[in-house]
Amino acid sequence: MNRRAPRAAALGALLLSPVVLSACGAGQVSQTAEQGPRIGANAEADGVALRGLQLPYPTGGQYPVGGDARLIGAIVNASQSDDTLVSVTGPDFTDVEVVDPAAEPVAAGATSSALDVTVPAGEALLLGNGDGPGITLVGLSESLGVSQYTPVTFTFEQAGDVTVEVPVGIPTRDLPRGEVFDWHYEEHGEEGAESTEPGSESSESADE
């Protein structure tokens, strides 16, 4: 089975999609900064583009210190020659774990310096979709939640370094909400309680 997106239509869609292009590439303010809701982050350099990168919304809404976070998105090679992802680094995690179904098995405990993920010319690799490579940021140095991001640098053999501020994704479904307090019921309930005390006595007297 072809694990990569078809050359023409899919490649153009990934490069021009309003969904993945809607994310803003704000300048780095700090290692972890507050941002508004975003779908994913984009960046490019010398023919290689990163599209729609994000960390999926975590269980409980927060990635804990020391935890791991999986990257999702796409690496698009719009150049005329193959390129190779050789490392993934960043200040907010200690290592990365890469699983590439198309690559030869590597020794256990391989670090980001040992990466060897090929991105063929005119094709796209979809990260974290089950068929494409899986990249996990290991050992987060600080917690990350919605509206926060972490800078990640992808180093390619030909294109060089591409740094992108990867946001934490928003929930893909409605979150359960607590019981809604009925202010109207509170007001009417108190009024009703007050009106029944004198009114009920006079009503009973009239009946007698």
PDB file of C-alpha atoms in Angstrom:
ATOM      1  CA  MET A   1       0.000   0.000   0.000  1.00  0.00           C
ATOM      2  CA  ASN A   2       1.296   3.464  -0.870  1.00  0.00           C
ATOM      3  CA  ARG A   3       1.901   5.207   2.452  1.00  0.00           C
ATOM      4  CA  ARG A   4       2.417   8.626   0.884  1.00  0.00           C
ATOM      5  CA  ALA A   5      -0.046  11.105  -0.561  1.00  0.00           C
ATOM      6  CA  PRO A   6      -0.422  11.124  -4.377  1.00  0.00           C
ATOM      7  CA  ARG A   7       1.987  13.565  -6.050  1.00  0.00           C
ATOM      8  CA  ALA A   8      -0.189  16.181  -7.727  1.00  0.00           C
ATOM      9  CA  ALA A   9      -3.587  16.783  -6.124  1.00  0.00           C
ATOM     10  CA  ALA A  10      -2.691  15.877  -2.554  1.00  0.00           C
ATOM     11  CA  LEU A  11       0.579  17.804  -2.640  1.00  0.00           C
ATOM     12  CA  GLY A  12      -1.153  20.944  -3.907  1.00  0.00           C
ATOM     13  CA  ALA A  13      -3.940  20.554  -1.364  1.00  0.00           C
ATOM     14  CA  LEU A  14      -1.478  20.321   1.509  1.00  0.00           C
ATOM     15  CA  LEU A  15       0.450  23.381   0.327  1.00  0.00           C
ATOM     16  CA  LEU A  16      -2.601  25.557  -0.365  1.00  0.00           C
ATOM     17  CA  SER A  17      -5.325  24.255   1.955  1.00  0.00           C
ATOM     18  CA  PRO A  18      -7.020  27.132   3.840  1.00  0.00           C
ATOM     19  CA  VAL A  19      -7.219  24.857   6.866  1.00  0.00           C
ATOM     20  CA  VAL A  20      -3.498  24.295   7.301  1.00  0.00           C
ATOM     21  CA  LEU A  21      -2.608  27.795   6.094  1.00  0.00           C
ATOM     22  CA  SER A  22      -4.919  29.445   8.608  1.00  0.00           C
ATOM     23  CA  ALA A  23      -2.417  29.037  11.425  1.00  0.00           C
ATOM     24  CA  CYS A  24      -0.332  32.121  12.056  1.00  0.00           C
ATOM     25  CA  GLY A  25       3.444  31.910  12.268  1.00  0.00           C
ATOM     26  CA  ALA A  26       3.942  34.266  15.202  1.00  0.00           C
ATOM     27  CA  GLY A  27       7.496  35.087  16.229  1.00  0.00           C
ATOM     28  CA  GLN A  28       8.946  33.240  19.191  1.00  0.00           C
ATOM     29  CA  VAL A  29       8.371  35.154  22.400  1.00  0.00           C
ATOM     30  CA  SER A  30       9.438  32.465  24.857  1.00  0.00           C
ATOM     31  CA  GLN A  31       9.881  28.720  24.965  1.00  0.00           C
ATOM     32  CA  THR A  32       6.223  28.345  25.844  1.00  0.00           C
ATOM     33  CA  ALA A  33       3.838  31.202  25.070  1.00  0.00           C
ATOM     34  CA  GLU A  34       0.148  31.926  25.067  1.00  0.00           C
ATOM     35  CA  GLN A  35      -1.615  31.963  21.705  1.00  0.00           C
ATOM     36  CA  GLY A  36      -5.186  32.100  20.478  1.00  0.00           C
ATOM     37  CA  PRO A  37      -6.906  28.946  19.169  1.00  0.00           C
ATOM     38  CA  ARG A  38      -5.066  27.553  16.157  1.00  0.00           C
ATOM     39  CA  ILE A  39      -5.520  24.534  13.922  1.00  0.00           C
ATOM     40  CA  GLY A  40      -1.837  23.919  13.232  1.00  0.00           C
ATOM     41  CA  ALA A  41       1.480  25.580  12.497  1.00  0.00           C
ATOM     42  CA  ASN A  42       3.225  25.995   9.141  1.00  0.00           C
ATOM     43  CA  ALA A  43       6.810  26.711   8.083  1.00  0.00           C
ATOM     44  CA  GLU A  44       9.030  26.105   5.070  1.00  0.00           C
ATOM     45  CA  ALA A  45      12.601  26.334   3.830  1.00  0.00           C
ATOM     46  CA  ASP A  46      14.268  25.503   0.520  1.00  0.00           C
ATOM     47  CA  GLY A  47      11.506  23.374  -0.976  1.00  0.00           C
ATOM     48  CA  VAL A  48      10.425  21.549   2.193  1.00  0.00           C
ATOM     49  CA  ALA A  49       7.236  22.679   3.938  1.00  0.00           C
ATOM     50  CA  LEU A  50       5.751  21.738   7.299  1.00  0.00           C
ATOM     51  CA  ARG A  51       1.968  21.930   7.300  1.00  0.00           C
ATOM     52  CA  GLY A  52      -0.668  21.770  10.039  1.00  0.00           C
ATOM     53  CA  LEU A  53       1.706  20.661  12.781  1.00  0.00           C
ATOM     54  CA  GLN A  54       0.206  20.328  16.248  1.00  0.00           C
ATOM     55  CA  LEU A  55       0.153  18.226  19.386  1.00  0.00           C
ATOM     56  CA  PRO A  56      -3.240  16.499  19.752  1.00  0.00           C
ATOM     57  CA  TYR A  57      -5.467  17.696  22.580  1.00  0.00           C
ATOM     58  CA  PRO A  58      -4.236  15.717  25.617  1.00  0.00           C
ATOM     59  CA  THR A  59      -6.283  13.670  28.036  1.00  0.00           C
ATOM     60  CA  GLY A  60      -7.252  15.996  30.854  1.00  0.00           C
ATOM     61  CA  GLY A  61      -6.343  19.037  28.775  1.00  0.00           C
ATOM     62  CA  GLN A  62      -2.672  19.191  29.816  1.00  0.00           C
ATOM     63  CA  TYR A  63       0.604  17.492  28.895  1.00  0.00           C
ATOM     64  CA  PRO A  64       2.445  17.015  32.219  1.00  0.00           C
ATOM     65  CA  VAL A  65       6.091  17.737  32.937  1.00  0.00           C
ATOM     66  CA  GLY A  66       8.081  14.641  31.987  1.00  0.00           C
ATOM     67  CA  GLY A  67       5.323  13.417  29.680  1.00  0.00           C
ATOM     68  CA  ASP A  68       5.406  12.695  25.956  1.00  0.00           C
ATOM     69  CA  ALA A  69       3.570  14.424  23.105  1.00  0.00           C
ATOM     70  CA  ARG A  70       2.936  13.052  19.617  1.00  0.00           C
ATOM     71  CA  LEU A  71       3.281  15.313  16.567  1.00  0.00           C
ATOM     72  CA  ILE A  72       0.657  15.288  13.824  1.00  0.00           C
ATOM     73  CA  GLY A  73       0.717  17.165  10.524  1.00  0.00           C
ATOM     74  CA  ALA A  74       2.576  16.833   7.219  1.00  0.00           C
ATOM     75  CA  ILE A  75       6.060  17.207   5.759  1.00  0.00           C
ATOM     76  CA  VAL A  76       5.819  18.252   2.103  1.00  0.00           C
ATOM     77  CA  ASN A  77       8.780  18.037  -0.285  1.00  0.00           C
ATOM     78  CA  ALA A  78       8.000  20.342  -3.215  1.00  0.00           C
ATOM     79  CA  SER A  79      11.559  20.194  -4.565  1.00  0.00           C
ATOM     80  CA  GLN A  80      12.934  18.081  -7.405  1.00  0.00           C
ATOM     81  CA  SER A  81      15.112  15.869  -5.207  1.00  0.00           C
ATOM     82  CA  ASP A  82      14.622  13.604  -2.224  1.00  0.00           C
ATOM     83  CA  ASP A  83      15.469  14.957   1.208  1.00  0.00           C
ATOM     84  CA  THR A  84      16.056  13.308   4.568  1.00  0.00           C
ATOM     85  CA  LEU A  85      14.902  14.344   8.033  1.00  0.00           C
ATOM     86  CA  VAL A  86      18.000  13.843  10.179  1.00  0.00           C
ATOM     87  CA  SER A  87      16.979  15.349  13.532  1.00  0.00           C
ATOM     88  CA  VAL A  88      14.128  16.867  15.539  1.00  0.00           C
ATOM     89  CA  THR A  89      15.126  19.059  18.474  1.00  0.00           C
ATOM     90  CA  GLY A  90      13.679  21.680  20.811  1.00  0.00           C
ATOM     91  CA  PRO A  91      14.242  23.367  24.179  1.00  0.00           C
ATOM     92  CA  ASP A  92      11.138  21.928  25.845  1.00  0.00           C
ATOM     93  CA  PHE A  93      11.817  18.184  25.452  1.00  0.00           C
ATOM     94  CA  THR A  94      14.805  15.908  25.995  1.00  0.00           C
ATOM     95  CA  ASP A  95      14.528  13.499  23.063  1.00  0.00           C
ATOM     96  CA  VAL A  96      12.299  12.230  20.272  1.00  0.00           C
ATOM     97  CA  GLU A  97      11.018   8.810  19.356  1.00  0.00           C
ATOM     98  CA  VAL A  98      10.417   8.124  15.669  1.00  0.00           C
ATOM     99  CA  VAL A  99       8.577   5.182  14.186  1.00  0.00           C
ATOM    100  CA  ASP A 100       8.815   5.076  10.382  1.00  0.00           C
ATOM    101  CA  PRO A 101       6.922   2.166   8.790  1.00  0.00           C
ATOM    102  CA  ALA A 102       8.903   2.661   5.554  1.00  0.00           C
ATOM    103  CA  ALA A 103      12.337   2.617   7.204  1.00  0.00           C
ATOM    104  CA  GLU A 104      14.599  -0.187   8.335  1.00  0.00           C
ATOM    105  CA  PRO A 105      14.293  -1.035  12.048  1.00  0.00           C
ATOM    106  CA  VAL A 106      16.719   0.921  14.251  1.00  0.00           C
ATOM    107  CA  ALA A 107      18.325  -0.012  17.522  1.00  0.00           C
ATOM    108  CA  ALA A 108      16.294   0.502  20.677  1.00  0.00           C
ATOM    109  CA  GLY A 109      16.891   3.836  22.355  1.00  0.00           C
ATOM    110  CA  ALA A 110      17.835   5.667  19.147  1.00  0.00           C
ATOM    111  CA  THR A 111      17.820   9.424  19.686  1.00  0.00           C
ATOM    112  CA  SER A 112      16.995  12.381  17.477  1.00  0.00           C
ATOM    113  CA  SER A 113      20.598  12.421  16.187  1.00  0.00           C
ATOM    114  CA  ALA A 114      20.004   9.001  14.641  1.00  0.00           C
ATOM    115  CA  LEU A 115      16.964   9.909  12.521  1.00  0.00           C
ATOM    116  CA  ASP A 116      16.876   8.870   8.881  1.00  0.00           C
ATOM    117  CA  VAL A 117      13.405   9.599   7.493  1.00  0.00           C
ATOM    118  CA  THR A 118      13.293  10.040   3.716  1.00  0.00           C
ATOM    119  CA  VAL A 119      10.903  12.596   2.208  1.00  0.00           C
ATOM    120  CA  PRO A 120      10.669  11.785  -1.539  1.00  0.00           C
ATOM    121  CA  ALA A 121      10.627  14.602  -4.092  1.00  0.00           C
ATOM    122  CA  GLY A 122       7.126  15.825  -4.935  1.00  0.00           C
ATOM    123  CA  GLU A 123       5.492  13.866  -2.129  1.00  0.00           C
ATOM    124  CA  ALA A 124       4.203  14.385   1.400  1.00  0.00           C
ATOM    125  CA  LEU A 125       4.620  12.395   4.577  1.00  0.00           C
ATOM    126  CA  LEU A 126       1.625  12.469   6.906  1.00  0.00           C
ATOM    127  CA  LEU A 127       2.770  12.354  10.512  1.00  0.00           C
ATOM    128  CA  GLY A 128       0.881  10.350  13.086  1.00  0.00           C
ATOM    129  CA  ASN A 129      -1.841   8.992  10.784  1.00  0.00           C
ATOM    130  CA  GLY A 130      -0.914   5.329  11.236  1.00  0.00           C
ATOM    131  CA  ASP A 131       0.690   4.876   7.818  1.00  0.00           C
ATOM    132  CA  GLY A 132       3.259   7.683   7.855  1.00  0.00           C
ATOM    133  CA  PRO A 133       6.098   8.234  10.331  1.00  0.00           C
ATOM    134  CA  GLY A 134       5.232   8.816  13.963  1.00  0.00           C
ATOM    135  CA  ILE A 135       7.260  11.448  15.832  1.00  0.00           C
ATOM    136  CA  THR A 136       6.880  11.760  19.601  1.00  0.00           C
ATOM    137  CA  LEU A 137       8.461  14.471  21.743  1.00  0.00           C
ATOM    138  CA  VAL A 138       9.820  12.690  24.818  1.00  0.00           C
ATOM    139  CA  GLY A 139      10.393  14.117  28.304  1.00  0.00           C
ATOM    140  CA  LEU A 140       8.647  17.490  28.267  1.00  0.00           C
ATOM    141  CA  SER A 141      10.425  19.990  30.522  1.00  0.00           C
ATOM    142  CA  GLU A 142       7.229  21.917  31.275  1.00  0.00           C
ATOM    143  CA  SER A 143       3.505  21.327  31.078  1.00  0.00           C
ATOM    144  CA  LEU A 144       1.635  22.268  27.903  1.00  0.00           C
ATOM    145  CA  GLY A 145      -2.062  22.984  27.488  1.00  0.00           C
ATOM    146  CA  VAL A 146      -4.465  24.443  24.942  1.00  0.00           C
ATOM    147  CA  SER A 147      -3.381  27.851  23.579  1.00  0.00           C
ATOM    148  CA  GLN A 148       0.272  27.085  24.327  1.00  0.00           C
ATOM    149  CA  TYR A 149       2.997  26.073  21.912  1.00  0.00           C
ATOM    150  CA  THR A 150       6.531  24.708  21.874  1.00  0.00           C
ATOM    151  CA  PRO A 151       9.273  25.473  19.314  1.00  0.00           C
ATOM    152  CA  VAL A 152      10.466  22.430  17.364  1.00  0.00           C
ATOM    153  CA  THR A 153      13.361  22.423  14.884  1.00  0.00           C
ATOM    154  CA  PHE A 154      13.337  19.925  12.017  1.00  0.00           C
ATOM    155  CA  THR A 155      16.755  19.452  10.391  1.00  0.00           C
ATOM    156  CA  PHE A 156      16.834  18.161   6.812  1.00  0.00           C
ATOM    157  CA  GLU A 157      19.892  16.978   4.915  1.00  0.00           C
ATOM    158  CA  GLN A 158      19.222  19.302   1.959  1.00  0.00           C
ATOM    159  CA  ALA A 159      16.809  21.989   3.204  1.00  0.00           C
ATOM    160  CA  GLY A 160      18.596  22.560   6.507  1.00  0.00           C
ATOM    161  CA  ASP A 161      16.823  23.733   9.664  1.00  0.00           C
ATOM    162  CA  VAL A 162      13.116  24.554   9.788  1.00  0.00           C
ATOM    163  CA  THR A 163      11.808  25.823  13.139  1.00  0.00           C
ATOM    164  CA  VAL A 164       8.086  25.913  13.828  1.00  0.00           C
ATOM    165  CA  GLU A 165       6.111  26.823  16.942  1.00  0.00           C
ATOM    166  CA  VAL A 166       3.861  23.806  17.392  1.00  0.00           C
ATOM    167  CA  PRO A 167       0.573  24.472  19.240  1.00  0.00           C
ATOM    168  CA  VAL A 168      -1.453  22.138  21.401  1.00  0.00           C
ATOM    169  CA  GLY A 169      -4.597  21.243  19.470  1.00  0.00           C
ATOM    170  CA  ILE A 170      -8.132  22.053  20.518  1.00  0.00           C
ATOM    171  CA  PRO A 171     -10.607  19.294  21.496  1.00  0.00           C
ATOM    172  CA  THR A 172     -12.137  17.436  18.558  1.00  0.00           C
ATOM    173  CA  ARG A 173     -15.417  16.906  20.431  1.00  0.00           C
ATOM    174  CA  ASP A 174     -17.514  18.786  22.963  1.00  0.00           C
ATOM    175  CA  LEU A 175     -16.144  18.492  26.464  1.00  0.00           C
ATOM    176  CA  PRO A 176     -18.486  17.404  29.284  1.00  0.00           C
ATOM    177  CA  ARG A 177     -19.730  20.369  31.251  1.00  0.00           C
ATOM    178  CA  GLY A 178     -20.708  20.674  34.869  1.00  0.00           C
ATOM    179  CA  GLU A 179     -24.274  21.222  36.038  1.00  0.00           C
ATOM    180  CA  VAL A 180     -25.559  24.629  34.968  1.00  0.00           C
ATOM    181  CA  PHE A 181     -26.725  26.824  37.842  1.00  0.00           C
ATOM    182  CA  ASP A 182     -30.226  28.181  37.250  1.00  0.00           C
ATOM    183  CA  TRP A 183     -30.210  31.763  38.515  1.00  0.00           C
ATOM    184  CA  HIS A 184     -33.868  32.256  37.569  1.00  0.00           C
ATOM    185  CA  TYR A 185     -34.869  29.231  39.589  1.00  0.00           C
ATOM    186  CA  GLU A 186     -32.981  30.613  42.589  1.00  0.00           C
ATOM    187  CA  GLU A 187     -34.770  33.973  42.357  1.00  0.00           C
ATOM    188  CA  HIS A 188     -38.225  32.535  41.726  1.00  0.00           C
ATOM    189  CA  GLY A 189     -37.700  29.852  44.345  1.00  0.00           C
ATOM    190  CA  GLU A 190     -37.032  32.409  47.066  1.00  0.00           C
ATOM    191  CA  GLU A 191     -39.973  34.564  45.987  1.00  0.00           C
ATOM    192  CA  GLY A 192     -42.244  31.526  45.933  1.00  0.00           C
ATOM    193  CA  ALA A 193     -41.134  30.482  49.397  1.00  0.00           C
ATOM    194  CA  GLU A 194     -41.844  33.951  50.788  1.00  0.00           C
ATOM    195  CA  SER A 195     -45.277  34.208  49.152  1.00  0.00           C
ATOM    196  CA  THR A 196     -46.456  30.839  50.403  1.00  0.00           C
ATOM    197  CA  GLU A 197     -45.926  31.621  54.078  1.00  0.00           C
ATOM    198  CA  PRO A 198     -48.526  34.414  54.614  1.00  0.00           C
ATOM    199  CA  GLY A 199     -50.621  33.523  51.590  1.00  0.00           C
ATOM    200  CA  SER A 200     -51.072  29.929  52.484  1.00  0.00           C
ATOM    201  CA  GLU A 201     -52.356  30.766  55.967  1.00  0.00           C
ATOM    202  CA  SER A 202     -54.995  33.209  54.680  1.00  0.00           C
ATOM    203  CA  SER A 203     -56.030  30.743  52.017  1.00  0.00           C
ATOM    204  CA  GLU A 204     -56.547  28.016  54.579  1.00  0.00           C
ATOM    205  CA  SER A 205     -58.581  30.403  56.784  1.00  0.00           C
ATOM    206  CA  ALA A 206     -60.829  31.305  53.877  1.00  0.00           C
ATOM    207  CA  ASP A 207     -61.505  27.670  53.142  1.00  0.00           C
ATOM    208  CA  GLU A 208     -62.535  27.067  56.718  1.00  0.00           C
TER     209      GLU A 208
END
